[in-house]
C-alpha atoms as a printed R data frame, in Angstrom:
    type eleno elety resid chain resno        x      y       z
1   ATOM     1    CA   MET     A     1 -108.869 30.532 -46.170
2   ATOM     2    CA   LYS     A     2 -104.714 30.829 -45.733
3   ATOM     3    CA   ARG     A     3 -103.423 31.783 -49.146
4   ATOM     4    CA   GLN     A     4  -99.932 30.301 -50.467
5   ATOM     5    CA   GLN     A     5  -98.144 32.754 -51.912
6   ATOM     6    CA   LEU     A     6  -94.344 33.690 -49.231
7   ATOM     7    CA   THR     A     7  -91.621 31.331 -49.282
8   ATOM     8    CA   LEU     A     8  -90.089 32.266 -46.310
9   ATOM     9    CA   PHE     A     9  -86.231 30.573 -44.957
10  ATOM    10    CA   ILE     A    10  -86.048 33.001 -42.227
11  ATOM    11    CA   GLY     A    11  -82.263 30.834 -40.841
12  ATOM    12    CA   LEU     A    12  -80.762 31.174 -44.865
13  ATOM    13    CA   SER     A    13  -78.402 34.272 -45.120
14  ATOM    14    CA   LEU     A    14  -79.758 37.203 -47.771
15  ATOM    15    CA   SER     A    15  -76.548 37.229 -49.864
16  ATOM    16    CA   ALA     A    16  -77.081 36.542 -53.349
17  ATOM    17    CA   LEU     A    17  -73.733 35.165 -53.716
18  ATOM    18    CA   SER     A    18  -73.151 31.157 -53.170
19  ATOM    19    CA   ALA     A    19  -69.055 31.722 -53.483
20  ATOM    20    CA   THR     A    20  -68.768 27.182 -52.762
21  ATOM    21    CA   THR     A    21  -69.261 25.775 -56.862
22  ATOM    22    CA   LEU     A    22  -65.979 24.494 -58.150
23  ATOM    23    CA   SER     A    23  -65.738 24.852 -61.812
24  ATOM    24    CA   THR     A    24  -65.898 22.769 -64.619
25  ATOM    25    CA   THR     A    25  -62.392 21.686 -65.115
26  ATOM    26    CA   ALA     A    26  -63.281 19.633 -61.615
27  ATOM    27    CA   PHE     A    27  -63.649 16.766 -62.557
28  ATOM    28    CA   ALA     A    28  -61.775 15.786 -65.845
29  ATOM    29    CA   SER     A    29  -62.501 12.613 -67.404
30  ATOM    30    CA   GLN     A    30  -58.256 12.067 -66.903
31  ATOM    31    CA   ALA     A    31  -57.835 11.766 -63.642
32  ATOM    32    CA   SER     A    32  -54.918 11.353 -61.784
33  ATOM    33    CA   ASP     A    33  -54.604  9.459 -58.244
34  ATOM    34    CA   PRO     A    34  -55.240 12.655 -56.288
35  ATOM    35    CA   GLN     A    35  -57.567 13.871 -58.077
36  ATOM    36    CA   ALA     A    36  -59.846 10.683 -57.976
37  ATOM    37    CA   VAL     A    37  -59.369 10.796 -54.488
38  ATOM    38    CA   PHE     A    38  -60.772 14.306 -54.280
39  ATOM    39    CA   HIS     A    39  -63.986 13.279 -56.899
40  ATOM    40    CA   GLN     A    40  -64.394 10.732 -53.890
41  ATOM    41    CA   ALA     A    41  -64.831 12.839 -51.325
42  ATOM    42    CA   TYR     A    42  -66.256 15.596 -53.131
43  ATOM    43    CA   GLN     A    43  -68.537 13.439 -53.820
44  ATOM    44    CA   SER     A    44  -69.733 11.987 -50.830
45  ATOM    45    CA   TYR     A    45  -69.443 15.627 -48.524
46  ATOM    46    CA   LEU     A    46  -72.895 16.535 -51.569
47  ATOM    47    CA   ALA     A    47  -74.137 12.878 -50.993
48  ATOM    48    CA   ALA     A    48  -73.493 14.493 -46.564
49  ATOM    49    CA   VAL     A    49  -74.754 17.720 -46.899
50  ATOM    50    CA   LYS     A    50  -77.680 16.470 -48.195
51  ATOM    51    CA   ALA     A    51  -79.046 13.201 -45.855
52  ATOM    52    CA   ASP     A    52  -77.604 16.668 -43.779
53  ATOM    53    CA   GLU     A    53  -74.995 14.433 -41.973
54  ATOM    54    CA   ASN     A    54  -71.610 13.734 -41.549
55  ATOM    55    CA   VAL     A    55  -71.034 16.681 -43.874
56  ATOM    56    CA   GLN     A    56  -68.162 18.719 -41.706
57  ATOM    57    CA   GLN     A    57  -66.004 15.660 -42.279
58  ATOM    58    CA   THR     A    58  -66.623 15.465 -45.258
59  ATOM    59    CA   ALA     A    59  -66.255 18.768 -45.709
60  ATOM    60    CA   LYS     A    60  -62.911 18.604 -44.006
61  ATOM    61    CA   LEU     A    61  -61.609 15.572 -46.520
62  ATOM    62    CA   ALA     A    62  -62.563 17.385 -49.368
63  ATOM    63    CA   TYR     A    63  -60.889 21.067 -48.322
64  ATOM    64    CA   THR     A    64  -57.365 18.982 -48.038
65  ATOM    65    CA   SER     A    65  -57.953 16.439 -50.752
66  ATOM    66    CA   GLY     A    66  -58.397 19.416 -53.419
67  ATOM    67    CA   LYS     A    67  -55.493 22.252 -52.614
68  ATOM    68    CA   VAL     A    68  -53.652 19.286 -53.281
69  ATOM    69    CA   VAL     A    69  -55.376 18.681 -56.788
70  ATOM    70    CA   TYR     A    70  -55.906 22.563 -57.694
71  ATOM    71    CA   GLY     A    71  -53.115 23.595 -54.629
72  ATOM    72    CA   LYS     A    72  -53.280 27.278 -52.699
73  ATOM    73    CA   SER     A    73  -54.121 29.439 -55.381
74  ATOM    74    CA   ASP     A    74  -57.274 28.595 -56.851
75  ATOM    75    CA   ASP     A    75  -60.602 29.494 -57.001
76  ATOM    76    CA   ASN     A    76  -61.648 25.764 -56.001
77  ATOM    77    CA   THR     A    77  -59.550 25.975 -53.620
78  ATOM    78    CA   ALA     A    78  -60.963 28.989 -52.051
79  ATOM    79    CA   ASN     A    79  -64.830 27.730 -52.271
80  ATOM    80    CA   LEU     A    80  -64.175 24.566 -50.630
81  ATOM    81    CA   ALA     A    81  -62.274 26.612 -47.977
82  ATOM    82    CA   ILE     A    82  -65.637 28.017 -47.341
83  ATOM    83    CA   ASN     A    83  -67.285 25.094 -47.782
84  ATOM    84    CA   TYR     A    84  -65.838 23.592 -44.706
85  ATOM    85    CA   ALA     A    85  -65.934 26.454 -42.421
86  ATOM    86    CA   LYS     A    86  -69.673 26.583 -42.863
87  ATOM    87    CA   ALA     A    87  -69.892 23.036 -42.205
88  ATOM    88    CA   ILE     A    88  -67.248 23.240 -38.713
89  ATOM    89    CA   LYS     A    89  -70.372 22.692 -36.188
90  ATOM    90    CA   GLY     A    90  -69.993 23.537 -32.102
91  ATOM    91    CA   TYR     A    91  -68.754 26.808 -30.400
92  ATOM    92    CA   GLY     A    92  -65.754 27.949 -28.513
93  ATOM    93    CA   ASP     A    93  -63.104 30.407 -29.612
94  ATOM    94    CA   GLU     A    94  -60.021 27.240 -30.812
95  ATOM    95    CA   LEU     A    95  -63.400 26.233 -33.368
96  ATOM    96    CA   TYR     A    96  -63.809 30.822 -34.330
97  ATOM    97    CA   GLU     A    97  -59.899 30.802 -34.977
98  ATOM    98    CA   GLN     A    98  -60.400 27.416 -37.512
99  ATOM    99    CA   ARG     A    99  -63.248 28.830 -39.350
100 ATOM   100    CA   PHE     A   100  -61.461 32.487 -39.296
101 ATOM   101    CA   ALA     A   101  -58.623 30.954 -41.015
102 ATOM   102    CA   LEU     A   102  -60.677 29.415 -43.512
103 ATOM   103    CA   TYR     A   103  -62.695 32.174 -44.291
104 ATOM   104    CA   ASP     A   104  -59.456 34.304 -44.584
105 ATOM   105    CA   GLU     A   105  -58.049 31.664 -46.404
106 ATOM   106    CA   ALA     A   106  -60.421 31.307 -49.057
107 ATOM   107    CA   HIS     A   107  -59.887 35.487 -49.441
108 ATOM   108    CA   THR     A   108  -56.523 36.151 -50.182
109 ATOM   109    CA   ILE     A   109  -57.546 33.018 -52.502
110 ATOM   110    CA   LEU     A   110  -60.642 35.664 -54.334
111 ATOM   111    CA   ALA     A   111  -58.746 38.854 -53.868
112 ATOM   112    CA   ALA     A   112  -55.169 37.667 -55.491
113 ATOM   113    CA   ASN     A   113  -57.530 36.197 -58.439
114 ATOM   114    CA   HIS     A   114  -60.406 38.517 -58.616
115 ATOM   115    CA   GLY     A   115  -59.680 41.781 -56.625
116 ATOM   116    CA   LYS     A   116  -60.059 42.882 -53.458
117 ATOM   117    CA   GLN     A   117  -63.109 44.717 -55.599
118 ATOM   118    CA   SER     A   118  -64.729 42.111 -56.575
119 ATOM   119    CA   ILE     A   119  -68.082 40.663 -56.118
120 ATOM   120    CA   GLU     A   120  -66.346 37.708 -55.152
121 ATOM   121    CA   THR     A   121  -64.677 37.802 -52.435
122 ATOM   122    CA   VAL     A   122  -68.653 38.346 -50.859
123 ATOM   123    CA   ASP     A   123  -68.692 35.705 -48.569
124 ATOM   124    CA   ALA     A   124  -65.370 35.582 -46.813
125 ATOM   125    CA   LEU     A   125  -65.727 38.311 -46.210
126 ATOM   126    CA   LEU     A   126  -68.805 37.691 -44.859
127 ATOM   127    CA   GLY     A   127  -67.194 34.437 -42.413
128 ATOM   128    CA   LYS     A   128  -64.755 36.668 -41.180
129 ATOM   129    CA   ALA     A   129  -67.557 39.098 -39.783
130 ATOM   130    CA   ASN     A   130  -68.973 36.946 -38.987
131 ATOM   131    CA   TYR     A   131  -65.818 35.005 -36.620
132 ATOM   132    CA   THR     A   132  -62.925 37.281 -35.757
133 ATOM   133    CA   THR     A   133  -63.422 38.389 -32.306
134 ATOM   134    CA   SER     A   134  -62.949 42.197 -33.287
135 ATOM   135    CA   ALA     A   135  -66.184 44.754 -32.856
136 ATOM   136    CA   TYR     A   136  -63.466 46.397 -35.195
137 ATOM   137    CA   LYS     A   137  -62.255 44.168 -37.303
138 ATOM   138    CA   ALA     A   138  -65.955 43.283 -38.103
139 ATOM   139    CA   ALA     A   139  -67.423 46.468 -39.071
140 ATOM   140    CA   ASN     A   140  -64.415 47.261 -41.363
141 ATOM   141    CA   PHE     A   141  -65.021 43.854 -43.167
142 ATOM   142    CA   LEU     A   142  -68.378 44.992 -42.977
143 ATOM   143    CA   GLU     A   143  -68.176 48.207 -43.976
144 ATOM   144    CA   GLU     A   144  -65.851 46.134 -47.042
145 ATOM   145    CA   VAL     A   145  -69.358 44.356 -48.325
146 ATOM   146    CA   ILE     A   146  -71.031 47.694 -48.465
147 ATOM   147    CA   GLY     A   147  -68.031 49.270 -50.525
148 ATOM   148    CA   ILE     A   148  -68.633 46.076 -52.831
149 ATOM   149    CA   ALA     A   149  -71.675 45.940 -52.828
150 ATOM   150    CA   LYS     A   150  -72.499 49.611 -53.961
151 ATOM   151    CA   THR     A   151  -70.571 49.447 -57.315
152 ATOM   152    CA   GLN     A   152  -72.899 46.504 -58.537
153 ATOM   153    CA   ASN     A   153  -75.379 48.986 -60.340
154 ATOM   154    CA   ASN     A   154  -77.950 46.785 -57.944
155 ATOM   155    CA   PRO     A   155  -79.991 49.078 -54.962
156 ATOM   156    CA   LYS     A   156  -81.580 45.593 -53.078
157 ATOM   157    CA   PHE     A   157  -78.015 44.036 -53.313
158 ATOM   158    CA   VAL     A   158  -77.188 46.650 -51.135
159 ATOM   159    CA   ALA     A   159  -79.676 47.305 -48.320
160 ATOM   160    CA   ASP     A   160  -79.707 43.315 -48.245
161 ATOM   161    CA   MET     A   161  -75.741 43.566 -47.359
162 ATOM   162    CA   LYS     A   162  -77.533 46.250 -44.549
163 ATOM   163    CA   LEU     A   163  -79.297 43.988 -42.756
164 ATOM   164    CA   GLU     A   164  -77.054 41.312 -43.198
165 ATOM   165    CA   ALA     A   165  -74.299 43.867 -40.970
166 ATOM   166    CA   ALA     A   166  -77.063 45.149 -39.397
167 ATOM   167    CA   THR     A   167  -77.768 40.877 -37.850
168 ATOM   168    CA   LEU     A   168  -74.516 40.563 -37.377
169 ATOM   169    CA   LEU     A   169  -73.313 43.520 -35.019
170 ATOM   170    CA   ALA     A   170  -76.220 43.294 -32.870
171 ATOM   171    CA   LYS     A   171  -76.118 39.909 -32.321
172 ATOM   172    CA   LYS     A   172  -72.570 39.623 -31.825
173 ATOM   173    CA   PHE     A   173  -71.267 42.751 -31.621
174 ATOM   174    CA   SER     A   174  -74.291 45.130 -29.891
175 ATOM   175    CA   SER     A   175  -72.461 46.646 -26.750
176 ATOM   176    CA   LYS     A   176  -69.786 48.569 -28.875
177 ATOM   177    CA   LYS     A   177  -71.485 48.774 -32.511
178 ATOM   178    CA   TYR     A   178  -75.591 49.663 -31.825
179 ATOM   179    CA   ARG     A   179  -74.921 53.145 -33.683
180 ATOM   180    CA   GLU     A   180  -73.633 51.223 -37.013
181 ATOM   181    CA   ALA     A   181  -75.674 48.392 -35.869
182 ATOM   182    CA   LYS     A   182  -79.221 51.134 -36.035
183 ATOM   183    CA   ASN     A   183  -78.172 52.939 -38.857
184 ATOM   184    CA   TYR     A   184  -77.721 50.467 -41.352
185 ATOM   185    CA   LEU     A   185  -80.986 48.730 -40.646
186 ATOM   186    CA   GLU     A   186  -82.978 51.879 -40.946
187 ATOM   187    CA   GLU     A   187  -81.446 51.762 -44.165
188 ATOM   188    CA   ALA     A   188  -82.302 48.499 -45.289
189 ATOM   189    CA   ASP     A   189  -85.684 48.850 -43.930
190 ATOM   190    CA   GLU     A   190  -86.612 52.021 -45.161
191 ATOM   191    CA   TYR     A   191  -85.184 50.507 -49.195
192 ATOM   192    CA   TYR     A   192  -87.578 47.646 -48.011
193 ATOM   193    CA   GLN     A   193  -90.799 49.548 -47.560
194 ATOM   194    CA   GLU     A   194  -90.289 51.383 -50.676
195 ATOM   195    CA   ASN     A   195  -88.904 48.781 -52.777
196 ATOM   196    CA   LEU     A   196  -90.980 45.627 -51.688
197 ATOM   197    CA   PRO     A   197  -94.046 43.982 -50.375
198 ATOM   198    CA   GLU     A   198  -95.061 43.793 -47.311
199 ATOM   199    CA   ASN     A   199  -95.085 39.377 -47.680
200 ATOM   200    CA   SER     A   200  -91.271 39.092 -48.389
201 ATOM   201    CA   LEU     A   201  -88.762 37.462 -46.690
202 ATOM   202    CA   GLU     A   202  -86.838 41.033 -46.349
203 ATOM   203    CA   ARG     A   203  -88.654 43.009 -44.637
204 ATOM   204    CA   ILE     A   204  -90.085 39.866 -42.757
205 ATOM   205    CA   LYS     A   205  -85.892 40.201 -41.721
206 ATOM   206    CA   ALA     A   206  -86.143 43.716 -40.994
207 ATOM   207    CA   ASP     A   207  -88.964 43.936 -39.099
208 ATOM   208    CA   PHE     A   208  -87.404 41.355 -36.724
209 ATOM   209    CA   LEU     A   209  -84.369 42.928 -36.011
210 ATOM   210    CA   MET     A   210  -86.515 47.129 -35.849
211 ATOM   211    CA   ALA     A   211  -88.834 45.480 -33.427
212 ATOM   212    CA   SER     A   212  -85.240 43.671 -31.341
213 ATOM   213    CA   PHE     A   213  -84.017 47.233 -31.166
214 ATOM   214    CA   ALA     A   214  -87.039 48.477 -29.799
215 ATOM   215    CA   GLU     A   215  -87.470 46.629 -27.569
216 ATOM   216    CA   GLY     A   216  -84.126 47.112 -25.871
217 ATOM   217    CA   ARG     A   217  -85.080 50.390 -25.793
218 ATOM   218    CA   LYS     A   218  -87.640 50.193 -23.870
219 ATOM   219    CA   ARG     A   219  -90.001 51.219 -26.692
220 ATOM   220    CA   TYR     A   220  -92.730 48.006 -26.654
221 ATOM   221    CA   ASN     A   221  -95.321 49.594 -28.609
222 ATOM   222    CA   GLN     A   222  -93.007 50.298 -32.304
223 ATOM   223    CA   ALA     A   223  -91.440 46.217 -31.194
224 ATOM   224    CA   ILE     A   224  -95.390 45.269 -30.522
225 ATOM   225    CA   GLU     A   225  -96.342 47.573 -34.134
226 ATOM   226    CA   ARG     A   226  -93.698 45.516 -35.510
227 ATOM   227    CA   LEU     A   227  -94.631 42.101 -34.450
228 ATOM   228    CA   ASN     A   228  -98.002 41.940 -34.851
229 ATOM   229    CA   ARG     A   229  -97.780 42.960 -38.589
230 ATOM   230    CA   ILE     A   230  -95.819 40.273 -38.969
231 ATOM   231    CA   VAL     A   231  -98.272 37.802 -37.645
232 ATOM   232    CA   THR     A   232 -101.033 39.903 -40.333
233 ATOM   233    CA   VAL     A   233  -98.798 38.848 -43.240
234 ATOM   234    CA   PHE     A   234  -98.640 34.954 -42.178
235 ATOM   235    CA   ASP     A   235 -101.761 34.822 -41.429
236 ATOM   236    CA   SER     A   236 -102.767 36.613 -44.479
237 ATOM   237    CA   ASN     A   237 -100.575 35.087 -46.733
238 ATOM   238    CA   LEU     A   238 -100.196 31.511 -45.541
239 ATOM   239    CA   ASN     A   239 -102.634 28.325 -45.204
240 ATOM   240    CA   PHE     A   240  -99.517 26.692 -42.794
241 ATOM   241    CA   ASP     A   241  -97.707 28.159 -39.713
242 ATOM   242    CA   HIS     A   242  -94.338 28.607 -39.411
243 ATOM   243    CA   SER     A   243  -91.794 28.652 -36.829
244 ATOM   244    CA   ALA     A   244  -91.405 33.156 -37.596
245 ATOM   245    CA   GLU     A   245  -95.030 32.901 -36.725
246 ATOM   246    CA   LEU     A   246  -94.692 31.409 -33.269
247 ATOM   247    CA   THR     A   247  -91.426 33.787 -33.434
248 ATOM   248    CA   ALA     A   248  -93.656 36.866 -33.695
249 ATOM   249    CA   HIS     A   249  -96.533 35.462 -30.711
250 ATOM   250    CA   SER     A   250  -94.031 34.995 -28.338
251 ATOM   251    CA   LYS     A   251  -91.861 37.681 -28.449
252 ATOM   252    CA   LEU     A   252  -95.438 39.274 -28.513
253 ATOM   253    CA   VAL     A   253  -96.915 37.952 -25.108
254 ATOM   254    CA   GLY     A   254  -92.947 38.704 -23.263
255 ATOM   255    CA   LEU     A   255  -94.339 43.011 -24.777
256 ATOM   256    CA   TYR     A   256  -97.962 42.730 -24.233
257 ATOM   257    CA   GLU     A   257  -97.107 41.271 -19.905
258 ATOM   258    CA   LYS     A   258  -94.654 44.188 -19.586
259 ATOM   259    CA   GLN     A   259  -96.754 46.462 -20.600
260 ATOM   260    CA   GLY     A   260  -99.252 45.041 -17.918
261 ATOM   261    CA   LYS     A   261 -101.657 43.853 -20.643
262 ATOM   262    CA   SER     A   262 -102.711 41.107 -20.242
263 ATOM   263    CA   GLU     A   263 -105.252 40.299 -21.978
264 ATOM   264    CA   GLU     A   264 -104.002 41.497 -25.169
265 ATOM   265    CA   ALA     A   265 -101.020 38.677 -24.673
266 ATOM   266    CA   THR     A   266 -103.397 36.026 -24.075
267 ATOM   267    CA   LYS     A   267 -104.917 35.708 -27.391
268 ATOM   268    CA   HIS     A   268 -101.337 35.554 -28.915
269 ATOM   269    CA   CYS     A   269 -101.082 32.224 -25.515
270 ATOM   270    CA   LEU     A   270 -104.305 30.852 -27.734
271 ATOM   271    CA   ALA     A   271 -102.353 31.453 -30.995
272 ATOM   272    CA   ILE     A   272  -99.404 29.631 -29.506
273 ATOM   273    CA   ALA     A   273 -101.181 26.511 -27.681
274 ATOM   274    CA   GLN     A   274 -103.491 26.032 -31.566
275 ATOM   275    CA   MET     A   275  -99.321 25.715 -33.008
276 ATOM   276    CA   VAL     A   276  -97.689 23.452 -30.317
277 ATOM   277    CA   PRO     A   277  -99.419 20.086 -28.622
278 ATOM   278    CA   TRP     A   278  -99.596 19.975 -24.940
279 ATOM   279    CA   LYS     A   279  -96.870 17.280 -23.994
280 ATOM   280    CA   GLU     A   280  -98.473 15.378 -20.939
281 ATOM   281    CA   SER     A   281  -95.187 13.728 -20.505
282 ATOM   282    CA   GLN     A   282  -93.158 16.884 -19.906
283 ATOM   283    CA   GLU     A   283  -91.914 19.873 -18.245
284 ATOM   284    CA   GLN     A   284  -93.966 23.050 -19.837
285 ATOM   285    CA   THR     A   285  -92.275 25.646 -21.880
286 ATOM   286    CA   PRO     A   286  -92.955 29.899 -20.099
287 ATOM   287    CA   LEU     A   287  -94.132 31.645 -23.136
288 ATOM   288    CA   TYR     A   288  -93.424 34.477 -19.940
289 ATOM   289    CA   ARG     A   289  -91.326 34.138 -16.511
290 ATOM   290    CA   VAL     A   290  -90.748 36.720 -14.145
291 ATOM   291    CA   ASN     A   291  -87.414 35.329 -12.633
292 ATOM   292    CA   PRO     A   292  -87.959 35.236  -8.578
293 ATOM   293    CA   LYS     A   293  -85.923 36.699  -6.053
294 ATOM   294    CA   TYR     A   294  -83.375 35.199  -3.642
295 ATOM   295    CA   PRO     A   295  -84.582 36.802  -0.804
296 ATOM   296    CA   VAL     A   296  -83.214 38.999   1.208
297 ATOM   297    CA   ASN     A   297  -82.752 37.322   5.055
298 ATOM   298    CA   LYS     A   298  -80.458 33.915   2.880
299 ATOM   299    CA   ALA     A   299  -78.292 36.044   1.124
300 ATOM   300    CA   ARG     A   300  -75.999 36.146   4.342
301 ATOM   301    CA   PHE     A   301  -75.680 32.723   4.295
302 ATOM   302    CA   SER     A   302  -75.772 32.365   0.788
303 ATOM   303    CA   THR     A   303  -78.415 29.391   1.096
304 ATOM   304    CA   ASP     A   304  -79.185 27.702  -1.659
305 ATOM   305    CA   GLY     A   305  -82.517 26.586  -2.288
306 ATOM   306    CA   SER     A   306  -85.263 24.390  -4.143
307 ATOM   307    CA   VAL     A   307  -88.978 24.516  -4.327
308 ATOM   308    CA   VAL     A   308  -91.046 22.407  -7.381
309 ATOM   309    CA   MET     A   309  -94.822 24.521  -7.769
310 ATOM   310    CA   GLU     A   310  -97.732 22.513  -8.718
311 ATOM   311    CA   PHE     A   311 -100.048 24.627 -10.945
312 ATOM   312    CA   GLU     A   312 -103.167 24.750 -13.421
313 ATOM   313    CA   VAL     A   313 -102.748 26.460 -16.105
314 ATOM   314    CA   ASP     A   314 -106.052 27.867 -17.644
315 ATOM   315    CA   ALA     A   315 -107.596 27.783 -20.653
316 ATOM   316    CA   ALA     A   316 -106.317 31.339 -21.356
317 ATOM   317    CA   GLY     A   317 -103.202 30.689 -20.166
318 ATOM   318    CA   PHE     A   318 -102.942 32.211 -17.215
319 ATOM   319    CA   VAL     A   319 -100.968 30.682 -13.762
320 ATOM   320    CA   LYS     A   320 -104.287 29.430 -11.225
321 ATOM   321    CA   ASN     A   321 -103.707 27.459  -8.178
322 ATOM   322    CA   PRO     A   322  -99.809 26.839  -7.048
323 ATOM   323    CA   LYS     A   323  -98.695 24.815  -4.706
324 ATOM   324    CA   VAL     A   324  -95.435 24.164  -3.631
325 ATOM   325    CA   LEU     A   325  -94.653 19.895  -3.980
326 ATOM   326    CA   SER     A   326  -91.106 19.868  -2.191
327 ATOM   327    CA   SER     A   327  -88.810 22.316  -0.732
328 ATOM   328    CA   GLU     A   328  -85.224 22.778  -0.148
329 ATOM   329    CA   GLY     A   329  -83.690 25.598   1.423
330 ATOM   330    CA   GLY     A   330  -87.021 26.505   4.296
331 ATOM   331    CA   SER     A   331  -90.095 28.360   3.304
332 ATOM   332    CA   ALA     A   332  -88.930 31.830   2.045
333 ATOM   333    CA   PHE     A   333  -88.322 30.455  -1.228
334 ATOM   334    CA   GLU     A   334  -90.961 29.080  -1.428
335 ATOM   335    CA   LYS     A   335  -92.660 32.102  -0.867
336 ATOM   336    CA   SER     A   336  -90.498 33.890  -3.668
337 ATOM   337    CA   ALA     A   337  -90.958 31.452  -5.998
338 ATOM   338    CA   LYS     A   338  -94.987 31.001  -5.521
339 ATOM   339    CA   ALA     A   339  -95.016 34.893  -6.190
340 ATOM   340    CA   ALA     A   340  -93.077 34.387  -9.241
341 ATOM   341    CA   LEU     A   341  -94.964 31.815 -11.140
342 ATOM   342    CA   GLU     A   342  -98.047 33.538 -10.587
343 ATOM   343    CA   GLN     A   343  -96.576 35.974 -13.414
344 ATOM   344    CA   TRP     A   344  -96.186 34.101 -15.513
345 ATOM   345    CA   ARG     A   345  -98.297 32.828 -19.061
346 ATOM   346    CA   TYR     A   346  -97.987 29.258 -20.740
347 ATOM   347    CA   ALA     A   347  -99.774 28.943 -23.817
348 ATOM   348    CA   PRO     A   348 -102.980 26.349 -22.570
349 ATOM   349    CA   LYS     A   349 -103.692 23.003 -23.840
350 ATOM   350    CA   PHE     A   350 -106.692 22.446 -26.495
351 ATOM   351    CA   GLU     A   351 -108.776 19.592 -26.679
352 ATOM   352    CA   ASN     A   352 -111.072 19.344 -29.607
353 ATOM   353    CA   GLY     A   353 -109.935 22.264 -30.742
354 ATOM   354    CA   LYS     A   354 -110.749 24.417 -27.817
355 ATOM   355    CA   PRO     A   355 -108.086 25.460 -24.712
356 ATOM   356    CA   VAL     A   356 -108.917 24.295 -21.535
357 ATOM   357    CA   SER     A   357 -107.226 23.241 -17.988
358 ATOM   358    CA   ALA     A   358 -104.492 21.426 -17.698
359 ATOM   359    CA   ILE     A   359 -102.459 20.876 -14.525
360 ATOM   360    CA   SER     A   360  -98.292 21.042 -14.871
361 ATOM   361    CA   GLN     A   361  -95.505 21.117 -13.182
362 ATOM   362    CA   VAL     A   362  -91.975 23.165 -13.167
363 ATOM   363    CA   GLN     A   363  -88.953 23.429 -10.379
364 ATOM   364    CA   LEU     A   364  -87.534 26.456  -9.527
365 ATOM   365    CA   ASP     A   365  -83.660 26.800  -8.598
366 ATOM   366    CA   PHE     A   366  -81.755 29.917  -6.246
367 ATOM   367    CA   LYS     A   367  -77.977 29.804  -6.458
368 ATOM   368    CA   ILE     A   368  -76.191 32.545  -4.938
369 ATOM   369    CA   ASN     A   369  -73.130 34.031  -6.704
370 ATOM   370    CA   ARG     A   370  -69.611 32.852  -4.373
């Protein structure tokens, strides 16, 4: 039986800082009207965070009303700006610019009040690094963060900030800052392996990123070793399933298939199947897929096509007996779709604790860039 001794929140920042709380002067008992407005707005924000509803709207109101109360140069204004930046949802240049401006405002205030090398500025600097469109600026902000961490006489904090930097650079600027990301990651990973237990959150995060770097360089065995370690940690330490374990299994399916080791992939297909129930009402998501080749004889006519296929997912997750239900564009698309689908892998259906064969469908669309 798995022992429950591992606490994991994979999606959270490693930063030990939380520059988002207000000072104890926030709610003076003799409040003026602006203070009363802010007090209500901030309480609404806290309630929204707890309920996970309307967080962005309430964070904005708390920020704008708080700025009236505290002024443009107070730490509380900086912290409210950070709260609002974190609450903004969505993608796009305009939203990125909005977030960056808020983090920049917070950084300017905190650096003026505490010094540019103060630990209070770290959260704002990380935010600026995350939302700048410049790889050069992002790298500089992160270098500042690591420099500040080094002043704290806390080697783990330095390693955490290096992992944070590696993750951000790899996610957003890998083409321009690959070497910096890799160096930061290797330094953080070395510290973690020497000083932290194998079931620590930091080591698991580092393993995921190390596996990603290894896969990118087609060093599949190195990536597999890291991901198998994650799976082992979860199997040994948890008596429940976790999304990170699911992710590791899924990545292992793809890596083994890339090496032509389908049988090795099977045990991970089965592990996923036990964790994720088969849903008859929706199209199954493949764990590994090969994109169909666009037929050469169709390319010169710029013809689009689509193929709807029915197939069996056997007890090991292999695709069997694919057949065309309908298609548009001709038999060439059907042939290409069938050849690709036969290489896919799925998590099989489980019934009464055992894997069984099941029927699924998929639509493959063929479009050529014009």
